[in-house]
Amino acid sequence: MGQCRSKKQDLASLCL
């Protein structure tokens, strides 16, 4: 589907 990236700057992981 998409990619899940979690960074220190982003508290929430973006899973599209």
Tab-separated table of C-alpha atoms in Angstrom, residues 2-14:
chain	number	residue	atom	x	y	z
A	2	GLY	CA	2.406	2.676	1.207
A	3	GLN	CA	5.388	3.306	3.424
A	4	CYS	CA	5.453	3.735	7.196
A	5	ARG	CA	8.101	6.177	8.409
A	6	SER	CA	8.676	7.148	12.028
A	7	LYS	CA	11.088	9.956	12.825
A	8	LYS	CA	12.028	11.648	16.068
A	9	GLN	CA	10.619	14.932	14.740
A	10	ASP	CA	7.293	13.222	13.908
A	11	LEU	CA	5.646	11.754	16.997
A	12	ALA	CA	3.079	9.971	14.848
A	13	SER	CA	4.144	7.482	12.219
A	14	LEU	CA	2.769	8.216	8.734
